[in-house]
PDB file of C-alpha atoms in Angstrom:
ATOM      1  CA  UNK A 166     104.064 141.626 108.116  1.00 42.00           C
ATOM      2  CA  UNK A 167     100.563 140.578 108.762  1.00 46.00           C
ATOM      3  CA  UNK A 168      99.331 143.370 106.736  1.00 51.00           C
ATOM      4  CA  UNK A 169     101.000 142.257 103.752  1.00 67.00           C
ATOM      5  CA  UNK A 170      99.202 138.930 103.735  1.00 63.00           C
ATOM      6  CA  UNK A 171      96.138 138.076 101.822  1.00 71.00           C
ATOM      7  CA  UNK A 172      92.898 137.275 103.629  1.00 73.00           C
ATOM      8  CA  UNK A 173      93.452 133.528 102.842  1.00 70.00           C
ATOM      9  CA  UNK A 174      96.950 133.831 104.453  1.00 70.00           C
ATOM     10  CA  UNK A 175      95.715 135.635 107.501  1.00 75.00           C
ATOM     11  CA  UNK A 176      92.949 133.054 108.073  1.00 77.00           C
ATOM     12  CA  UNK A 177      95.645 130.353 107.543  1.00 75.00           C
ATOM     13  CA  UNK A 178      97.876 131.920 110.283  1.00 78.00           C
ATOM     14  CA  UNK A 179      94.955 132.172 112.725  1.00 81.00           C
ATOM     15  CA  UNK A 180      94.017 128.575 112.114  1.00 81.00           C
ATOM     16  CA  UNK A 181      97.758 127.295 112.519  1.00 79.00           C
ATOM     17  CA  UNK A 182      98.196 129.585 115.620  1.00 80.00           C
ATOM     18  CA  UNK A 183      95.025 127.972 117.163  1.00 84.00           C
ATOM     19  CA  UNK A 184      96.094 124.457 116.323  1.00 80.00           C
ATOM     20  CA  UNK A 185      99.503 125.223 117.910  1.00 77.00           C
ATOM     21  CA  UNK A 186      97.661 125.970 121.176  1.00 82.00           C
ATOM     22  CA  UNK A 187      96.040 122.595 121.179  1.00 80.00           C
ATOM     23  CA  UNK A 188      92.714 123.503 119.278  1.00 81.00           C
ATOM     24  CA  UNK A 189      91.851 120.057 117.688  1.00 84.00           C
ATOM     25  CA  UNK A 190      88.937 121.879 115.607  1.00 88.00           C
ATOM     26  CA  UNK A 191      91.585 124.130 114.084  1.00 84.00           C
ATOM     27  CA  UNK A 192      93.611 121.153 113.221  1.00 85.00           C
ATOM     28  CA  UNK A 193      90.566 119.316 111.683  1.00 89.00           C
ATOM     29  CA  UNK A 194      90.258 122.445 109.465  1.00 89.00           C
ATOM     30  CA  UNK A 195      93.892 121.922 108.255  1.00 87.00           C
ATOM     31  CA  UNK A 196      93.059 118.328 107.379  1.00 90.00           C
ATOM     32  CA  UNK A 197      89.977 119.330 105.569  1.00 91.00           C
ATOM     33  CA  UNK A 198      91.932 121.747 103.470  1.00 89.00           C
ATOM     34  CA  UNK A 199      95.014 119.529 102.647  1.00 91.00           C
ATOM     35  CA  UNK A 200      93.757 116.117 102.959  1.00 92.00           C
ATOM     36  CA  UNK A 201      92.684 115.660  99.274  1.00 94.00           C
ATOM     37  CA  UNK A 202      96.113 116.940  98.087  1.00 93.00           C
ATOM     38  CA  UNK A 203      97.948 114.645 100.352  1.00 93.00           C
ATOM     39  CA  UNK A 204      95.805 111.606  99.464  1.00 93.00           C
ATOM     40  CA  UNK A 205      96.262 112.297  95.546  1.00 94.00           C
ATOM     41  CA  UNK A 206     100.123 112.510  96.224  1.00 93.00           C
ATOM     42  CA  UNK A 207     100.263 109.466  98.244  1.00 93.00           C
ATOM     43  CA  UNK A 208      98.050 107.494  95.920  1.00 93.00           C
ATOM     44  CA  UNK A 209     100.342 108.200  92.936  1.00 91.00           C
ATOM     45  CA  UNK A 210     103.371 107.306  94.968  1.00 91.00           C
ATOM     46  CA  UNK A 211     102.385 104.023  96.528  1.00 88.00           C
ATOM     47  CA  UNK A 212      99.959 103.067  93.629  1.00 87.00           C
ATOM     48  CA  UNK A 213      97.388 101.790  96.178  1.00 89.00           C
ATOM     49  CA  UNK A 214      94.537 104.020  97.381  1.00 91.00           C
ATOM     50  CA  UNK A 215      93.843 101.947 100.466  1.00 91.00           C
ATOM     51  CA  UNK A 216      97.381 102.219 101.647  1.00 88.00           C
ATOM     52  CA  UNK A 217      97.547 105.729 100.629  1.00 92.00           C
ATOM     53  CA  UNK A 218      94.670 106.590 103.108  1.00 93.00           C
ATOM     54  CA  UNK A 219      96.647 104.876 105.840  1.00 92.00           C
ATOM     55  CA  UNK A 220      99.769 106.729 104.897  1.00 92.00           C
ATOM     56  CA  UNK A 221      97.918 110.127 104.840  1.00 93.00           C
ATOM     57  CA  UNK A 222      96.385 109.217 108.185  1.00 93.00           C
ATOM     58  CA  UNK A 223      99.826 108.492 109.826  1.00 92.00           C
ATOM     59  CA  UNK A 224     101.264 111.646 108.103  1.00 92.00           C
ATOM     60  CA  UNK A 225      98.451 113.808 109.776  1.00 92.00           C
ATOM     61  CA  UNK A 226      99.202 112.069 113.175  1.00 91.00           C
ATOM     62  CA  UNK A 227     102.868 113.074 112.738  1.00 91.00           C
ATOM     63  CA  UNK A 228     102.017 116.464 111.845  1.00 89.00           C
ATOM     64  CA  UNK A 229      99.759 116.896 114.968  1.00 88.00           C
ATOM     65  CA  UNK A 230     102.428 115.485 117.255  1.00 87.00           C
ATOM     66  CA  UNK A 231     105.156 117.680 115.704  1.00 86.00           C
ATOM     67  CA  UNK A 232     103.141 120.775 114.981  1.00 83.00           C
ATOM     68  CA  UNK A 233     105.626 122.883 117.093  1.00 79.00           C
ATOM     69  CA  UNK A 234     108.347 121.970 114.509  1.00 80.00           C
ATOM     70  CA  UNK A 235     106.590 124.264 112.008  1.00 76.00           C
ATOM     71  CA  UNK A 236     108.803 127.312 111.919  1.00 68.00           C
ATOM     72  CA  UNK A 237     106.839 129.396 109.570  1.00 72.00           C
ATOM     73  CA  UNK A 238     103.107 129.374 109.201  1.00 67.00           C
ATOM     74  CA  UNK A 239     103.275 130.203 105.561  1.00 71.00           C
ATOM     75  CA  UNK A 240     105.408 127.062 105.075  1.00 78.00           C
ATOM     76  CA  UNK A 241     102.486 124.698 106.080  1.00 84.00           C
ATOM     77  CA  UNK A 242     101.806 123.340 102.648  1.00 86.00           C
ATOM     78  CA  UNK A 243     105.506 122.264 101.910  1.00 88.00           C
ATOM     79  CA  UNK A 244     105.910 121.033 105.433  1.00 89.00           C
ATOM     80  CA  UNK A 245     102.805 118.710 105.217  1.00 91.00           C
ATOM     81  CA  UNK A 246     103.954 117.672 101.605  1.00 91.00           C
ATOM     82  CA  UNK A 247     107.341 116.715 103.104  1.00 91.00           C
ATOM     83  CA  UNK A 248     105.781 114.674 105.764  1.00 91.00           C
ATOM     84  CA  UNK A 249     103.484 112.592 103.446  1.00 93.00           C
ATOM     85  CA  UNK A 250     106.353 112.049 100.899  1.00 93.00           C
ATOM     86  CA  UNK A 251     108.534 110.842 103.667  1.00 91.00           C
ATOM     87  CA  UNK A 252     105.908 108.578 104.911  1.00 91.00           C
ATOM     88  CA  UNK A 253     105.276 107.159 101.355  1.00 90.00           C
ATOM     89  CA  UNK A 254     109.110 106.406 101.011  1.00 88.00           C
ATOM     90  CA  UNK A 255     109.166 104.877 104.461  1.00 85.00           C
ATOM     91  CA  UNK A 256     106.259 102.619 103.317  1.00 84.00           C
ATOM     92  CA  UNK A 257     108.050 101.519 100.183  1.00 78.00           C
ATOM     93  CA  UNK A 258     111.179 100.667 101.859  1.00 75.00           C
ATOM     94  CA  UNK A 259     109.462  98.626 104.514  1.00 71.00           C
ATOM     95  CA  UNK A 260     107.469  96.508 102.039  1.00 66.00           C
ATOM     96  CA  UNK A 261     110.433  96.380  99.593  1.00 57.00           C
ATOM     97  CA  UNK A 262     108.212  96.293  96.645  1.00 46.00           C
ATOM     98  CA  UNK A 263     109.729  95.226  93.412  1.00 49.00           C
ATOM     99  CA  UNK A 264     108.689  96.100  89.930  1.00 49.00           C
ATOM    100  CA  UNK A 265     106.695  92.737  89.321  1.00 49.00           C
ATOM    101  CA  UNK A 266     104.719  93.453  92.488  1.00 52.00           C
ATOM    102  CA  UNK A 267     103.736  96.944  91.456  1.00 49.00           C
ATOM    103  CA  UNK A 268     102.706  95.835  87.953  1.00 53.00           C
ATOM    104  CA  UNK A 269     100.581  93.106  89.555  1.00 56.00           C
ATOM    105  CA  UNK A 270      98.935  95.767  91.714  1.00 54.00           C
ATOM    106  CA  UNK A 271      98.267  97.956  88.804  1.00 52.00           C
ATOM    107  CA  UNK A 272      96.795  94.906  86.790  1.00 57.00           C
ATOM    108  CA  UNK A 273      94.425  94.187  89.898  1.00 59.00           C
ATOM    109  CA  UNK A 274      93.133  97.500  90.040  1.00 53.00           C
ATOM    110  CA  UNK A 275      92.513  97.680  86.380  1.00 48.00           C
ATOM    111  CA  UNK A 276      90.891 100.759  84.828  1.00 48.00           C
ATOM    112  CA  UNK A 277      89.345 101.812  88.255  1.00 58.00           C
ATOM    113  CA  UNK A 278      92.540 103.526  89.480  1.00 53.00           C
ATOM    114  CA  UNK A 279      92.884 105.409  86.216  1.00 45.00           C
ATOM    115  CA  UNK A 280      89.313 106.589  86.341  1.00 50.00           C
ATOM    116  CA  UNK A 281      89.652 107.528  89.857  1.00 60.00           C
ATOM    117  CA  UNK A 282      92.843 109.455  89.500  1.00 52.00           C
ATOM    118  CA  UNK A 283      91.492 111.201  86.297  1.00 46.00           C
ATOM    119  CA  UNK A 284      88.463 112.476  88.351  1.00 56.00           C
ATOM    120  CA  UNK A 285      90.764 113.611  91.186  1.00 54.00           C
ATOM    121  CA  UNK A 286      92.855 115.684  88.829  1.00 47.00           C
ATOM    122  CA  UNK A 287      89.821 117.116  86.931  1.00 42.00           C
ATOM    123  CA  UNK A 288      90.462 115.014  83.731  1.00 43.00           C
ATOM    124  CA  UNK A 289      94.219 116.011  83.619  1.00 43.00           C
ATOM    125  CA  UNK A 290      95.697 112.620  84.420  1.00 43.00           C
ATOM    126  CA  UNK A 291      97.179 110.777  81.286  1.00 45.00           C
ATOM    127  CA  UNK A 292      94.891 107.693  80.733  1.00 45.00           C
ATOM    128  CA  UNK A 293      97.535 105.817  78.896  1.00 55.00           C
ATOM    129  CA  UNK A 294      97.981 102.469  80.849  1.00 61.00           C
ATOM    130  CA  UNK A 295     101.633 102.071  79.558  1.00 69.00           C
ATOM    131  CA  UNK A 296     102.551 105.506  80.970  1.00 75.00           C
ATOM    132  CA  UNK A 297     101.036 104.733  84.319  1.00 77.00           C
ATOM    133  CA  UNK A 298     102.943 101.557  84.536  1.00 79.00           C
ATOM    134  CA  UNK A 299     106.151 103.238  83.273  1.00 81.00           C
ATOM    135  CA  UNK A 300     105.829 105.883  86.064  1.00 85.00           C
ATOM    136  CA  UNK A 301     105.356 103.284  88.791  1.00 85.00           C
ATOM    137  CA  UNK A 302     108.449 101.570  87.426  1.00 86.00           C
ATOM    138  CA  UNK A 303     110.660 104.695  87.973  1.00 89.00           C
ATOM    139  CA  UNK A 304     113.046 104.804  90.862  1.00 90.00           C
ATOM    140  CA  UNK A 305     111.486 106.229  93.972  1.00 90.00           C
ATOM    141  CA  UNK A 306     113.299 109.650  93.778  1.00 90.00           C
ATOM    142  CA  UNK A 307     112.345 110.150  90.160  1.00 89.00           C
ATOM    143  CA  UNK A 308     108.710 109.065  90.792  1.00 90.00           C
ATOM    144  CA  UNK A 309     108.388 111.490  93.622  1.00 90.00           C
ATOM    145  CA  UNK A 310     109.475 114.490  91.511  1.00 90.00           C
ATOM    146  CA  UNK A 311     107.192 113.470  88.619  1.00 89.00           C
ATOM    147  CA  UNK A 312     104.213 113.216  90.921  1.00 88.00           C
ATOM    148  CA  UNK A 313     104.913 116.562  92.712  1.00 90.00           C
ATOM    149  CA  UNK A 314     105.717 118.549  89.618  1.00 88.00           C
ATOM    150  CA  UNK A 315     103.356 117.275  86.953  1.00 85.00           C
ATOM    151  CA  UNK A 316     100.460 116.063  88.950  1.00 83.00           C
ATOM    152  CA  UNK A 317     100.385 118.422  91.930  1.00 86.00           C
ATOM    153  CA  UNK A 318     101.716 121.386  90.072  1.00 85.00           C
ATOM    154  CA  UNK A 319     104.368 122.151  92.517  1.00 88.00           C
ATOM    155  CA  UNK A 320     106.978 124.681  91.403  1.00 89.00           C
ATOM    156  CA  UNK A 321     110.774 123.838  91.648  1.00 90.00           C
ATOM    157  CA  UNK A 322     111.233 126.069  94.722  1.00 91.00           C
ATOM    158  CA  UNK A 323     108.146 124.619  96.507  1.00 90.00           C
ATOM    159  CA  UNK A 324     109.668 121.054  95.695  1.00 90.00           C
ATOM    160  CA  UNK A 325     112.969 122.180  96.922  1.00 90.00           C
ATOM    161  CA  UNK A 326     111.409 123.169 100.356  1.00 89.00           C
ATOM    162  CA  UNK A 327     109.286 120.176 100.647  1.00 90.00           C
ATOM    163  CA  UNK A 328     112.068 117.585  99.987  1.00 90.00           C
ATOM    164  CA  UNK A 329     114.893 119.664 101.381  1.00 90.00           C
ATOM    165  CA  UNK A 330     116.909 119.139  98.099  1.00 90.00           C
ATOM    166  CA  UNK A 331     118.461 121.671  95.970  1.00 92.00           C
ATOM    167  CA  UNK A 332     116.742 122.830  92.813  1.00 91.00           C
ATOM    168  CA  UNK A 333     119.427 121.745  90.585  1.00 93.00           C
ATOM    169  CA  UNK A 334     119.259 118.268  91.940  1.00 93.00           C
ATOM    170  CA  UNK A 335     115.530 118.145  91.414  1.00 92.00           C
ATOM    171  CA  UNK A 336     115.734 119.299  87.976  1.00 92.00           C
ATOM    172  CA  UNK A 337     118.198 116.569  87.160  1.00 93.00           C
ATOM    173  CA  UNK A 338     115.923 114.042  88.596  1.00 92.00           C
ATOM    174  CA  UNK A 339     112.910 115.232  86.660  1.00 91.00           C
ATOM    175  CA  UNK A 340     115.050 115.167  83.309  1.00 91.00           C
ATOM    176  CA  UNK A 341     116.325 111.642  84.231  1.00 91.00           C
ATOM    177  CA  UNK A 342     112.712 110.588  84.880  1.00 89.00           C
ATOM    178  CA  UNK A 343     111.471 111.807  81.572  1.00 89.00           C
ATOM    179  CA  UNK A 344     114.457 110.238  79.784  1.00 89.00           C
ATOM    180  CA  UNK A 345     113.548 106.886  81.438  1.00 87.00           C
ATOM    181  CA  UNK A 346     109.830 107.312  80.337  1.00 85.00           C
ATOM    182  CA  UNK A 347     110.925 108.206  76.812  1.00 85.00           C
ATOM    183  CA  UNK A 348     113.023 105.125  76.614  1.00 84.00           C
ATOM    184  CA  UNK A 349     110.304 102.885  78.193  1.00 81.00           C
ATOM    185  CA  UNK A 350     107.500 104.221  76.026  1.00 76.00           C
ATOM    186  CA  UNK A 351     109.615 104.722  72.949  1.00 72.00           C
ATOM    187  CA  UNK A 352     108.046 108.138  72.525  1.00 52.00           C
ATOM    188  CA  UNK A 353     110.396 110.518  71.062  1.00 46.00           C
ATOM    189  CA  UNK A 354     108.032 113.463  71.130  1.00 45.00           C
ATOM    190  CA  UNK A 355     108.240 113.675  74.970  1.00 47.00           C
ATOM    191  CA  UNK A 356     109.934 117.051  75.321  1.00 45.00           C
ATOM    192  CA  UNK A 357     112.685 117.897  77.683  1.00 41.00           C
ATOM    193  CA  UNK A 358     111.884 120.010  80.782  1.00 41.00           C
ATOM    194  CA  UNK A 359     112.750 123.495  79.960  1.00 38.00           C
ATOM    195  CA  UNK A 360     115.225 125.591  82.187  1.00 37.00           C
ATOM    196  CA  UNK A 361     112.411 127.697  83.657  1.00 37.00           C
ATOM    197  CA  UNK A 362     110.074 124.827  84.482  1.00 36.00           C
ATOM    198  CA  UNK A 363     106.984 126.506  83.228  1.00 38.00           C
ATOM    199  CA  UNK A 364     104.285 124.255  84.654  1.00 38.00           C
ATOM    200  CA  UNK A 365     101.630 124.538  81.841  1.00 36.00           C
ATOM    201  CA  UNK A 366     104.108 123.865  79.032  1.00 36.00           C
ATOM    202  CA  UNK A 367     105.635 121.021  81.083  1.00 41.00           C
ATOM    203  CA  UNK A 368     102.385 119.167  81.722  1.00 42.00           C
ATOM    204  CA  UNK A 369     101.348 119.700  78.019  1.00 38.00           C
ATOM    205  CA  UNK A 370     104.706 118.100  76.850  1.00 40.00           C
ATOM    206  CA  UNK A 371     104.456 115.332  79.536  1.00 46.00           C
ATOM    207  CA  UNK A 372     100.934 114.417  78.181  1.00 40.00           C
ATOM    208  CA  UNK A 373     102.272 113.647  74.741  1.00 31.00           C
ATOM    209  CA  UNK A 374     103.742 110.429  76.137  1.00 35.00           C
TER     210      UNK A 374
END
């Protein structure tokens, strides 16, 4: 019911409804609201900010062309996140980047990428260079869940809706990713993800890496 929505949710429904009617200004409002989140997500997945900007641009073009596929206005955020994640995965597959290439790109960007990402995430991003390399060497599916859960703060249900994957499968991917990071970094103090996926506790444990 519309009466049960918060003022922000009501405004979002109005904006999306206008966009569905072809109002480009309304869609620009959506781009402004979610652009930074999608760019941060894409940057962490593809490890290249310039490429990430192209990926996000393509994602918004797809969103505009397929806006009628959005079944629930309240699902706008996970719908957009699913689009940008799929675009990132398609990019990675097309370029068939291997581990050596990703490491080289990280070295070329040096500390600028770390500083940029740290600012974007309000100082929350781990500055340990080895950790950044380890994350970028994870299998794609594990890397995606680490980015969404720890850096974007998405809950397990949100991730499940965005990726159209069961919560149990996502939980296993996160645990497998943490195990891989632990082995790579040889840091036994990385704690396992708890059954409830409490976000603040999980991020604090993750930062110990």
